[in-house]
Amino acid sequence: MMTGITPINPMIPGLGLVPPPPPTEVAVVKEIIHCKSCTLFPQNPNLPPPSTRERPPGCKTVFVGGLPENATEEIIQEVFEQCGDITAIRKSKKNFCHIRFAEEFMVDKAIYLSGYRMRLGSSTDKKDSGRLHVDFAQARDDFYEWECKQRMRAREERHRRKLEEDRLRPPSPPAIMHYSEHEAALLAEKLKDDSKFSEAITVLLSWIERGEVNRRSANQFYSMVQSANSHVRRLMNEKATHEQEMEEAKENFKNALTGILTQFEQIVAVFNASTRQKAWDHFSKAQRKNIDIWRKHSEELRNAQSEQLMGIRREEEMEMSDDENCDSPTKKMRVDESALAAQAYALKEENDSLRWQLDAYRNEVELLKQEKEQLFRTEDHLTKDQQLQFLQQTMQGMQQQLLTIQEELNNKKSELEQAKEEQSHTQALLKVLQEQEINVLTVALVNQDRENNIEKRTQGLKSEKEALLIGIISTFLHVHPFGANIEYLWSYMQQLDSKISANEIEMLLMRLPRMFKQEFTGVGATLEKRWKLCAFEGIKTT
């Protein structure tokens, strides 16, 4: 059983003795409420709930009717003070009263008691019992407080909107003072200060537009205008520093892009090495597929990076060509050696593809010329000129090919002669070794022959630089088992010595036939000369 009503906010569900008004579709089960002086019995749940009027705005007062005749103000306060703090009770001589609470939510708790039968003590007298009817009451004090709250909220809203508008409103420009000699002297000092120049130049412009310049103040204004002119030099210096910072940033970006491109080249080289038969046969089908996809993706990225880098260099060349007053022409000759080395392989592939396309175009041109000759036989003089030009071009190409073949034949002949001389020399040595019977003499002869061979080999080298070049070329060709052409060798050697020429390298290779040999690959226009390292083969044969 319950001994009273706890004064708790009914707006919080699940708390307090008197719960908030439930939904209409849920049946309310009320219980008996015991107080010190009286007892409250709930009405029959089958009966309809008691009706209430429309709630007035800001209602804090309730009308309580059906009170027992013997109910006193103290008993009423004892019952309803458990709904909340009571500020006033106005009891009538008849069986009703008005109760005003401190807060609005307390009225909901009091409405919950509507329909209860109130019995004073244990008496059964009619004067000691009555059915309570609690309803909203329209009081002027409640309506006045509600209006005051509404006006206060409106004032707060207006204040908040004003603060927001003031925050979003752009600041008004500062007021410009009137011209005086003292203010002009201060302004002249501000014009010399970089931090206050923008503010001071605005004031100077306003004074000039106002018409403050006259014969008396002309000199002072002239000095201020001169100070404004001197600020131009500072602005140009500042611009130059910013441009220098931008150039340094561009250079850093270009260097970083070059490093990325070299790494892409190394990655593509790894994929190309993996696709060779030596390693390709050991991978599974799925692994080969993934490697092929990765290789294509890396080549696309490499080409994109290369195009971006070439675009940056093209822009730099255009800027350098447009600048006629450039005092540093050496900037035009700056070429990043690492980038050239990284793009060498890509340029070689592009050169091969362009060469093949050129051959295809030549064939198509020949076919078109033949068809044109058949269709326009009437124009004999034109066709003859075209045929002569075509024959001249073909003759020039054949002459160039014959010259290259003749040079190669001469080189081969010299190599054969040297080989014959070496063979005859070795045969003579064998005969001498067979005739000799004493081991000491044979060893001496062998040592003497070795010394002679070393002297002959060293006679071919003119300086220490040539020996160093031979060592570097041997190492480079040993890494390239399929050989390399003279242009590829020259591009590699030029990174080490920029003064060396391709003709000098080729002459050095031709002087050492036992260490380097020359082979021809390709057919027709794709004919190419490649040099290979044959020193290890010579050692095996000897």
Coordinates of C-alpha atoms in Angstrom, one line a residue:
M1 CA 0.0 0.0 0.0
M2 CA 1.1 3.5 -0.6
T3 CA 1.4 6.2 2.1
G4 CA 1.5 9.3 -0.1
I5 CA 2.5 11.1 -3.3
T6 CA 6.1 11.9 -3.8
P7 CA 6.7 15.4 -5.3
I8 CA 8.6 14.3 -8.5
N9 CA 8.3 15.6 -12.0
P10 CA 5.7 13.5 -13.8
M11 CA 7.4 14.4 -17.2
I12 CA 10.1 11.8 -16.3
P13 CA 8.5 8.4 -17.0
G14 CA 8.9 5.6 -14.5
L15 CA 9.6 7.9 -11.6
G16 CA 7.2 9.2 -8.8
L17 CA 4.0 7.9 -7.3
V18 CA 1.8 9.7 -9.7
P19 CA 2.9 8.7 -13.3
P20 CA 2.4 10.9 -16.3
P21 CA -0.9 10.8 -18.2
P22 CA -0.8 7.5 -20.1
P23 CA -2.1 7.1 -23.7
T24 CA -5.8 6.8 -24.0
E25 CA -5.7 3.3 -25.4
V26 CA -4.0 2.0 -22.2
A27 CA -6.2 1.3 -19.2
V28 CA -5.1 3.1 -16.0
V29 CA -5.1 1.0 -12.8
K30 CA -5.3 3.4 -9.8
E31 CA -4.6 2.3 -6.2
I32 CA -5.7 3.4 -2.8
I33 CA -3.7 6.4 -1.3
H34 CA -3.5 6.6 2.5
C35 CA -2.8 9.9 4.2
K36 CA -2.6 10.9 7.9
S37 CA -6.1 12.5 8.1
C38 CA -7.9 10.9 5.2
T39 CA -7.9 8.0 2.6
L40 CA -8.4 8.3 -1.2
F41 CA -10.2 5.5 -3.0
P42 CA -10.0 5.2 -6.8
Q43 CA -13.1 5.1 -8.9
N44 CA -14.4 2.1 -10.7
P45 CA -12.1 1.4 -13.6
N46 CA -15.0 0.5 -15.8
L47 CA -16.4 4.0 -15.6
P48 CA -15.2 6.7 -18.1
P49 CA -12.3 8.9 -16.9
P50 CA -13.2 12.3 -15.6
S51 CA -13.3 15.1 -18.2
T52 CA -11.1 18.2 -18.2
R53 CA -11.2 21.5 -19.9
E54 CA -8.6 22.8 -22.3
R55 CA -5.4 23.7 -20.6
P56 CA -4.8 27.5 -20.4
P57 CA -1.3 28.7 -21.3
G58 CA 1.1 28.8 -18.3
C59 CA -1.4 27.1 -16.1
K60 CA -0.2 26.6 -12.4
T61 CA -3.7 26.6 -10.7
V62 CA -6.2 23.8 -10.4
F63 CA -9.9 23.7 -9.5
V64 CA -10.7 21.0 -6.9
G65 CA -14.4 20.2 -6.5
G66 CA -16.4 17.6 -4.6
L67 CA -14.6 18.1 -1.3
P68 CA -16.2 16.7 1.9
E69 CA -18.1 19.4 3.9
N70 CA -15.8 18.8 6.9
A71 CA -12.6 19.0 4.9
T72 CA -10.4 21.8 6.2
E73 CA -7.6 23.8 4.5
E74 CA -5.0 21.8 6.4
I75 CA -6.4 18.4 5.1
I76 CA -6.4 19.8 1.5
Q77 CA -2.8 21.0 1.9
E78 CA -1.8 17.6 3.3
V79 CA -3.3 15.8 0.3
F80 CA -2.1 18.1 -2.5
E81 CA 1.3 19.2 -1.2
Q82 CA 2.6 15.9 -2.1
C83 CA 2.1 16.9 -5.8
G84 CA 4.5 19.8 -5.3
D85 CA 5.1 23.2 -3.6
I86 CA 1.8 25.0 -3.0
T87 CA 2.0 28.8 -3.2
A88 CA -1.7 29.5 -2.3
I89 CA -5.0 27.8 -1.4
R90 CA -8.3 29.7 -1.8
K91 CA -11.1 27.6 -0.2
S92 CA -14.8 28.5 -0.7
K93 CA -17.6 28.0 1.8
K94 CA -19.0 25.5 -0.7
N95 CA -17.3 22.2 -1.4
F96 CA -14.5 23.5 -3.8
C97 CA -11.2 25.3 -3.7
H98 CA -8.4 26.7 -6.0
I99 CA -4.8 25.5 -5.5
R100 CA -1.9 27.3 -7.1
F101 CA 1.4 25.4 -7.4
A102 CA 5.0 26.7 -7.9
E103 CA 5.6 24.9 -11.3
E104 CA 3.5 23.9 -14.2
F105 CA 4.3 20.2 -14.1
M106 CA 2.9 19.9 -10.6
V107 CA -0.6 20.5 -12.1
D108 CA -0.4 17.2 -14.0
K109 CA 0.1 15.3 -10.7
A110 CA -2.9 17.0 -9.2
I111 CA -5.1 16.2 -12.3
Y112 CA -4.2 12.5 -11.7
L113 CA -6.2 12.6 -8.4
S114 CA -9.4 13.6 -10.2
G115 CA -12.1 10.8 -9.7
Y116 CA -10.8 9.6 -6.3
R117 CA -13.3 9.4 -3.4
M118 CA -12.0 11.2 -0.3
R119 CA -12.9 9.9 3.1
L120 CA -11.9 11.6 6.4
G121 CA -10.6 9.1 8.8
S122 CA -12.8 6.0 9.1
S123 CA -16.1 7.9 9.4
T124 CA -19.0 6.9 7.1
D125 CA -20.9 10.2 7.5
K126 CA -21.8 12.0 4.2
K127 CA -20.1 15.2 5.4
D128 CA -16.8 13.3 5.8
S129 CA -16.7 11.9 2.2
G130 CA -16.9 13.2 -1.3
R131 CA -15.7 12.5 -4.9
L132 CA -12.9 14.8 -6.0
H133 CA -13.0 16.6 -9.4
V134 CA -9.7 18.2 -10.3
D135 CA -9.5 20.4 -13.4
F136 CA -7.4 23.2 -15.0
A137 CA -8.2 26.7 -13.7
Q138 CA -7.8 29.9 -15.7
A139 CA -6.0 32.4 -13.4
R140 CA -4.9 35.9 -14.3
D141 CA -1.7 35.5 -12.3
D142 CA -0.7 32.4 -14.3
F143 CA -1.5 34.1 -17.6
Y144 CA 0.5 37.2 -16.6
E145 CA 3.6 35.1 -15.7
W146 CA 3.3 33.2 -18.9
E147 CA 3.2 36.4 -20.9
C148 CA 6.2 37.7 -19.0
K149 CA 8.1 34.6 -19.9
Q150 CA 7.1 34.9 -23.5
R151 CA 8.3 38.5 -23.7
M152 CA 11.6 37.5 -22.0
R153 CA 12.1 34.7 -24.5
A154 CA 11.3 37.2 -27.3
R155 CA 13.9 39.6 -25.9
E156 CA 16.5 36.9 -25.7
E157 CA 15.8 35.8 -29.2
R158 CA 16.1 39.4 -30.5
H159 CA 19.3 39.8 -28.6
R160 CA 20.7 36.6 -30.0
R161 CA 19.8 37.6 -33.5
K162 CA 21.4 41.0 -33.1
L163 CA 24.6 39.4 -31.8
E164 CA 24.6 37.1 -34.8
E165 CA 24.0 40.0 -37.2
D166 CA 26.8 42.0 -35.6
R167 CA 29.1 39.0 -35.9
L168 CA 28.3 38.5 -39.6
R169 CA 28.3 42.3 -40.5
P170 CA 31.6 43.4 -42.1
P171 CA 33.6 45.8 -40.0
S172 CA 33.2 49.4 -40.9
P173 CA 36.3 51.2 -42.2
P174 CA 38.2 53.3 -39.7
A175 CA 37.6 57.0 -39.7
I176 CA 40.2 59.1 -41.4
M177 CA 41.5 62.0 -39.4
H178 CA 41.6 65.5 -40.8
Y179 CA 44.7 67.0 -42.3
S180 CA 47.2 68.9 -40.1
E181 CA 50.9 69.4 -40.1
H182 CA 51.3 67.2 -37.0
E183 CA 49.2 64.3 -38.6
A184 CA 51.1 64.7 -41.9
A185 CA 54.5 64.3 -40.0
L186 CA 53.2 61.1 -38.3
L187 CA 51.9 59.9 -41.7
A188 CA 55.2 60.4 -43.3
E189 CA 56.8 58.1 -40.7
K190 CA 54.1 55.5 -41.2
L191 CA 54.8 55.5 -44.9
K192 CA 58.4 54.4 -44.2
D193 CA 57.2 51.5 -42.1
D194 CA 56.3 48.3 -44.0
S195 CA 53.8 47.1 -41.4
K196 CA 51.8 50.4 -41.5
F197 CA 52.2 51.3 -45.1
S198 CA 48.8 50.0 -46.3
E199 CA 47.0 52.0 -43.6
A200 CA 49.0 55.2 -44.3
I201 CA 48.6 55.0 -48.1
T202 CA 44.8 54.9 -47.6
V203 CA 44.9 58.1 -45.5
L204 CA 47.2 59.8 -48.0
L205 CA 44.9 59.0 -50.9
S206 CA 41.9 60.3 -49.0
W207 CA 43.7 63.6 -48.2
I208 CA 44.6 64.1 -51.9
E209 CA 41.1 63.3 -53.0
R210 CA 39.7 65.8 -50.4
G211 CA 41.8 68.6 -51.9
E212 CA 44.2 69.1 -49.0
V213 CA 47.0 69.8 -51.5
N214 CA 47.8 73.5 -51.8
R215 CA 50.8 75.7 -52.2
R216 CA 51.6 75.6 -48.5
S217 CA 51.4 71.8 -48.2
A218 CA 52.6 70.8 -51.6
N219 CA 56.2 70.1 -50.5
Q220 CA 55.0 68.0 -47.6
F221 CA 52.7 66.0 -49.9
Y222 CA 55.6 65.6 -52.4
S223 CA 57.8 64.0 -49.7
M224 CA 55.0 61.6 -48.8
V225 CA 54.4 60.7 -52.5
Q226 CA 58.2 60.2 -52.8
S227 CA 58.1 57.8 -49.8
A228 CA 55.3 55.9 -51.5
N229 CA 57.5 55.7 -54.6
S230 CA 60.4 54.3 -52.6
H231 CA 58.1 51.5 -51.4
V232 CA 58.0 50.2 -55.0
R233 CA 61.6 49.1 -54.6
R234 CA 60.8 47.2 -51.5
L235 CA 57.9 45.5 -53.2
M236 CA 60.0 44.5 -56.2
N237 CA 62.6 43.0 -53.8
E238 CA 59.9 41.1 -52.0
K239 CA 58.6 39.9 -55.4
A240 CA 62.1 38.7 -56.4
T241 CA 62.5 36.7 -53.2
H242 CA 59.1 35.1 -53.7
E243 CA 60.1 34.3 -57.3
Q244 CA 63.3 32.8 -56.1
E245 CA 61.4 30.6 -53.6
M246 CA 59.1 29.5 -56.4
E247 CA 62.1 28.6 -58.6
E248 CA 63.6 26.6 -55.7
A249 CA 60.3 24.8 -55.1
K250 CA 60.1 24.0 -58.9
E251 CA 63.7 22.7 -58.8
N252 CA 62.9 20.5 -55.8
F253 CA 59.8 19.2 -57.4
K254 CA 61.7 18.4 -60.6
N255 CA 64.5 16.6 -58.7
A256 CA 61.9 14.6 -56.7
L257 CA 60.1 13.7 -60.0
T258 CA 63.4 12.6 -61.5
G259 CA 64.1 10.4 -58.5
I260 CA 60.7 8.8 -58.9
L261 CA 61.3 8.3 -62.6
T262 CA 64.6 6.5 -62.0
Q263 CA 62.9 4.2 -59.5
F264 CA 60.2 3.5 -62.0
E265 CA 62.9 2.6 -64.5
Q266 CA 64.5 0.2 -62.1
I267 CA 61.1 -1.4 -61.4
V268 CA 60.4 -1.8 -65.1
A269 CA 63.9 -3.3 -65.5
V270 CA 63.0 -5.8 -62.8
F271 CA 59.8 -6.8 -64.6
N272 CA 61.6 -7.0 -68.0
A273 CA 64.3 -9.3 -66.4
S274 CA 61.5 -11.5 -64.9
T275 CA 59.9 -11.9 -68.3
R276 CA 63.0 -13.4 -69.9
Q277 CA 63.0 -17.1 -70.5
K278 CA 65.7 -17.8 -67.9
A279 CA 63.3 -16.8 -65.1
W280 CA 59.9 -16.8 -66.9
D281 CA 59.8 -20.7 -67.2
H282 CA 59.9 -21.1 -63.4
F283 CA 56.7 -19.0 -62.7
S284 CA 53.2 -20.5 -62.7
K285 CA 50.5 -19.2 -65.1
A286 CA 48.8 -17.1 -62.4
Q287 CA 52.2 -15.6 -61.4
R288 CA 53.0 -14.8 -65.0
K289 CA 49.7 -13.1 -65.5
N290 CA 50.2 -11.0 -62.4
I291 CA 53.7 -10.1 -63.4
D292 CA 52.5 -9.1 -66.9
I293 CA 49.8 -6.9 -65.5
W294 CA 52.2 -5.3 -63.0
R295 CA 54.7 -4.7 -65.8
K296 CA 52.2 -2.9 -68.1
H297 CA 50.9 -0.8 -65.2
S298 CA 54.5 0.2 -64.3
E299 CA 55.3 1.1 -67.9
E300 CA 52.2 3.3 -68.1
L301 CA 53.1 5.1 -64.9
R302 CA 56.7 5.5 -66.1
N303 CA 55.6 7.0 -69.4
A304 CA 53.3 9.4 -67.6
Q305 CA 56.0 10.5 -65.3
S306 CA 58.4 10.9 -68.2
E307 CA 55.9 13.0 -70.2
Q308 CA 55.3 15.2 -67.1
L309 CA 59.1 15.7 -66.7
M310 CA 59.5 16.5 -70.3
G311 CA 56.7 19.0 -70.2
I312 CA 58.3 20.8 -67.3
R313 CA 61.6 21.0 -69.2
R314 CA 59.8 22.2 -72.3
E315 CA 58.2 25.0 -70.3
E316 CA 61.5 25.9 -68.8
E317 CA 63.1 26.1 -72.3
M318 CA 60.2 28.3 -73.5
E319 CA 60.5 30.6 -70.5
M320 CA 64.3 30.9 -71.1
S321 CA 63.8 31.6 -74.9
D322 CA 61.1 34.3 -74.1
D323 CA 63.4 36.0 -71.6
E324 CA 65.6 38.3 -73.7
N325 CA 67.3 40.0 -70.7
C326 CA 68.5 36.7 -69.1
D327 CA 72.0 37.2 -67.6
S328 CA 72.6 33.5 -66.9
P329 CA 72.7 31.6 -70.3
T330 CA 74.2 28.6 -68.5
K331 CA 70.8 27.7 -67.2
K332 CA 69.7 26.7 -70.7
M333 CA 72.4 24.0 -70.7
R334 CA 71.4 22.4 -67.5
V335 CA 70.5 18.8 -68.2
D336 CA 69.8 16.3 -65.5
E337 CA 72.1 13.4 -66.2
S338 CA 70.2 11.0 -64.1
A339 CA 67.0 11.8 -66.0
L340 CA 68.8 11.3 -69.3
A341 CA 70.0 7.9 -68.1
A342 CA 66.6 7.0 -66.9
Q343 CA 65.0 7.9 -70.3
A344 CA 67.6 6.3 -72.5
Y345 CA 65.8 2.9 -72.5
A346 CA 62.4 4.5 -73.2
L347 CA 63.9 6.6 -76.1
K348 CA 65.5 3.5 -77.6
E349 CA 62.2 1.7 -77.6
E350 CA 60.5 4.7 -79.2
N351 CA 63.2 4.9 -81.8
D352 CA 62.8 1.2 -82.7
S353 CA 59.0 1.6 -83.0
L354 CA 59.4 4.7 -85.1
R355 CA 61.9 2.9 -87.3
W356 CA 59.4 0.1 -87.9
Q357 CA 56.7 2.6 -88.7
L358 CA 59.0 4.3 -91.1
D359 CA 59.6 1.1 -93.0
A360 CA 55.9 0.4 -93.2
Y361 CA 55.3 4.0 -94.5
R362 CA 58.0 3.5 -97.1
N363 CA 56.4 0.3 -98.3
E364 CA 53.0 2.1 -98.5
V365 CA 54.6 5.0 -100.4
E366 CA 56.1 2.6 -102.9
L367 CA 52.8 0.9 -103.5
L368 CA 51.1 4.2 -103.9
K369 CA 53.7 5.4 -106.4
Q370 CA 53.3 2.2 -108.4
E371 CA 49.5 2.7 -108.5
K372 CA 49.9 6.3 -109.5
E373 CA 52.3 5.4 -112.3
Q374 CA 49.8 2.9 -113.7
L375 CA 46.9 5.4 -113.5
F376 CA 48.8 8.5 -114.9
R377 CA 51.0 7.0 -117.6
T378 CA 50.1 9.9 -119.9
E379 CA 52.1 12.4 -117.8
D380 CA 55.5 10.9 -118.8
H381 CA 57.7 13.8 -117.8
L382 CA 56.2 14.0 -114.3
T383 CA 56.4 10.2 -113.7
K384 CA 60.0 10.2 -115.0
D385 CA 61.0 12.9 -112.6
Q386 CA 59.3 11.0 -109.7
Q387 CA 61.0 7.8 -110.7
L388 CA 64.4 9.5 -111.0
Q389 CA 63.9 11.0 -107.5
F390 CA 62.9 7.7 -106.1
L391 CA 65.8 5.9 -107.8
Q392 CA 68.2 8.5 -106.5
Q393 CA 66.9 8.1 -103.0
T394 CA 67.2 4.3 -103.2
M395 CA 70.7 4.6 -104.8
Q396 CA 71.8 6.8 -101.9
G397 CA 70.4 4.3 -99.4
M398 CA 72.2 1.4 -101.2
Q399 CA 75.5 3.4 -101.3
Q400 CA 75.3 4.0 -97.6
Q401 CA 74.6 0.4 -97.0
L402 CA 77.5 -0.6 -99.3
L403 CA 79.9 1.8 -97.5
T404 CA 78.9 0.3 -94.1
I405 CA 79.3 -3.2 -95.4
Q406 CA 82.7 -2.4 -97.0
E407 CA 83.9 -0.9 -93.7
E408 CA 82.7 -4.1 -91.9
L409 CA 84.5 -6.3 -94.4
N410 CA 87.7 -4.3 -93.9
N411 CA 87.4 -4.7 -90.2
K412 CA 86.8 -8.5 -90.7
K413 CA 89.9 -8.8 -92.9
S414 CA 92.1 -7.0 -90.4
E415 CA 90.7 -9.3 -87.7
L416 CA 91.4 -12.4 -89.9
E417 CA 95.0 -11.2 -90.6
Q418 CA 95.6 -10.7 -86.9
A419 CA 94.2 -14.1 -86.1
K420 CA 96.4 -15.8 -88.8
E421 CA 99.5 -14.1 -87.4
E422 CA 98.6 -15.2 -83.9
Q423 CA 98.0 -18.8 -85.2
S424 CA 101.3 -18.9 -87.0
H425 CA 103.0 -17.6 -83.9
T426 CA 101.4 -20.2 -81.7
Q427 CA 102.4 -23.0 -84.2
A428 CA 106.0 -21.8 -84.1
L429 CA 105.9 -21.8 -80.3
L430 CA 104.6 -25.4 -80.3
K431 CA 107.4 -26.5 -82.6
V432 CA 110.0 -24.9 -80.3
L433 CA 108.4 -26.5 -77.3
Q434 CA 108.5 -30.0 -78.9
E435 CA 112.2 -29.6 -79.9
Q436 CA 113.2 -28.6 -76.4
E437 CA 113.8 -31.5 -74.0
I438 CA 114.8 -29.7 -70.8
N439 CA 112.0 -28.5 -68.6
V440 CA 113.9 -25.4 -67.4
L441 CA 114.3 -24.2 -70.9
T442 CA 110.6 -24.8 -71.7
V443 CA 109.6 -22.9 -68.7
A444 CA 111.9 -20.0 -69.6
L445 CA 110.6 -20.0 -73.2
V446 CA 107.0 -20.0 -72.0
N447 CA 107.7 -17.1 -69.6
Q448 CA 109.5 -15.3 -72.4
D449 CA 106.6 -15.8 -74.8
R450 CA 104.1 -14.6 -72.1
E451 CA 106.2 -11.5 -71.5
N452 CA 106.3 -10.9 -75.3
N453 CA 102.6 -11.3 -75.5
I454 CA 102.1 -8.9 -72.6
E455 CA 104.4 -6.4 -74.2
K456 CA 102.6 -6.7 -77.5
R457 CA 99.3 -6.2 -75.8
T458 CA 100.5 -3.3 -73.9
Q459 CA 101.9 -1.8 -77.0
G460 CA 98.4 -1.4 -78.3
L461 CA 97.5 0.9 -75.3
K462 CA 98.9 4.4 -75.6
S463 CA 98.0 5.8 -72.1
E464 CA 96.5 4.8 -68.8
K465 CA 93.2 6.5 -69.8
E466 CA 92.7 3.9 -72.6
A467 CA 93.4 1.1 -70.1
L468 CA 90.7 2.6 -67.8
L469 CA 88.3 2.9 -70.7
I470 CA 88.9 -0.7 -71.7
G471 CA 88.2 -1.9 -68.2
I472 CA 84.9 0.1 -68.0
I473 CA 83.8 -1.1 -71.5
S474 CA 84.6 -4.7 -70.6
T475 CA 82.5 -4.4 -67.4
F476 CA 79.6 -2.8 -69.3
L477 CA 79.6 -5.4 -72.1
H478 CA 79.9 -8.3 -69.6
V479 CA 76.6 -7.1 -68.1
H480 CA 75.1 -7.0 -71.6
P481 CA 75.6 -10.6 -72.9
F482 CA 73.7 -9.8 -76.2
G483 CA 76.0 -6.9 -76.9
A484 CA 75.4 -3.1 -77.4
N485 CA 75.7 -0.7 -80.2
I486 CA 78.3 2.1 -80.3
E487 CA 75.6 4.8 -79.5
Y488 CA 74.5 3.0 -76.4
L489 CA 78.2 2.6 -75.3
W490 CA 78.9 6.3 -76.1
S491 CA 75.8 7.5 -74.0
Y492 CA 77.1 5.4 -71.0
M493 CA 80.7 6.6 -71.3
Q494 CA 79.6 10.2 -71.8
Q495 CA 78.2 10.2 -68.2
L496 CA 81.8 9.5 -67.0
D497 CA 83.7 11.6 -69.5
S498 CA 81.7 14.2 -71.4
K499 CA 84.6 15.0 -73.8
I500 CA 84.8 11.4 -75.2
S501 CA 83.4 10.7 -78.7
A502 CA 81.8 7.7 -80.3
N503 CA 84.5 7.5 -83.0
E504 CA 87.2 7.3 -80.3
I505 CA 85.5 4.4 -78.6
E506 CA 84.9 2.5 -81.8
M507 CA 88.6 2.9 -82.8
L508 CA 89.7 1.6 -79.4
L509 CA 87.4 -1.5 -79.7
M510 CA 88.7 -2.2 -83.3
R511 CA 92.3 -2.2 -82.0
L512 CA 91.6 -5.1 -79.6
P513 CA 89.9 -7.8 -81.7
R514 CA 90.7 -10.6 -79.2
M515 CA 88.8 -8.8 -76.4
F516 CA 85.9 -7.3 -78.4
K517 CA 84.1 -8.5 -81.5
Q518 CA 81.5 -7.0 -83.7
E519 CA 78.2 -8.6 -84.9
F520 CA 75.3 -7.6 -87.1
T521 CA 71.7 -8.0 -86.2
G522 CA 68.5 -7.2 -88.1
V523 CA 67.7 -7.0 -91.8
G524 CA 67.4 -4.0 -94.1
A525 CA 66.6 -0.8 -92.4
T526 CA 66.9 -2.5 -89.0
L527 CA 70.4 -3.6 -89.6
E528 CA 72.5 -2.8 -86.5
K529 CA 76.1 -3.3 -85.4
R530 CA 76.7 -4.6 -81.9
W531 CA 79.9 -5.1 -79.9
K532 CA 80.4 -8.1 -77.6
L533 CA 83.0 -9.1 -75.1
C534 CA 84.9 -12.2 -76.3
A535 CA 87.9 -12.2 -73.9
F536 CA 86.6 -15.1 -71.9
E537 CA 86.1 -17.1 -75.1
G538 CA 89.7 -16.4 -76.0
I539 CA 90.9 -17.6 -72.6
K540 CA 88.9 -20.8 -72.9
T541 CA 90.3 -21.6 -76.4
T542 CA 93.9 -21.0 -75.2

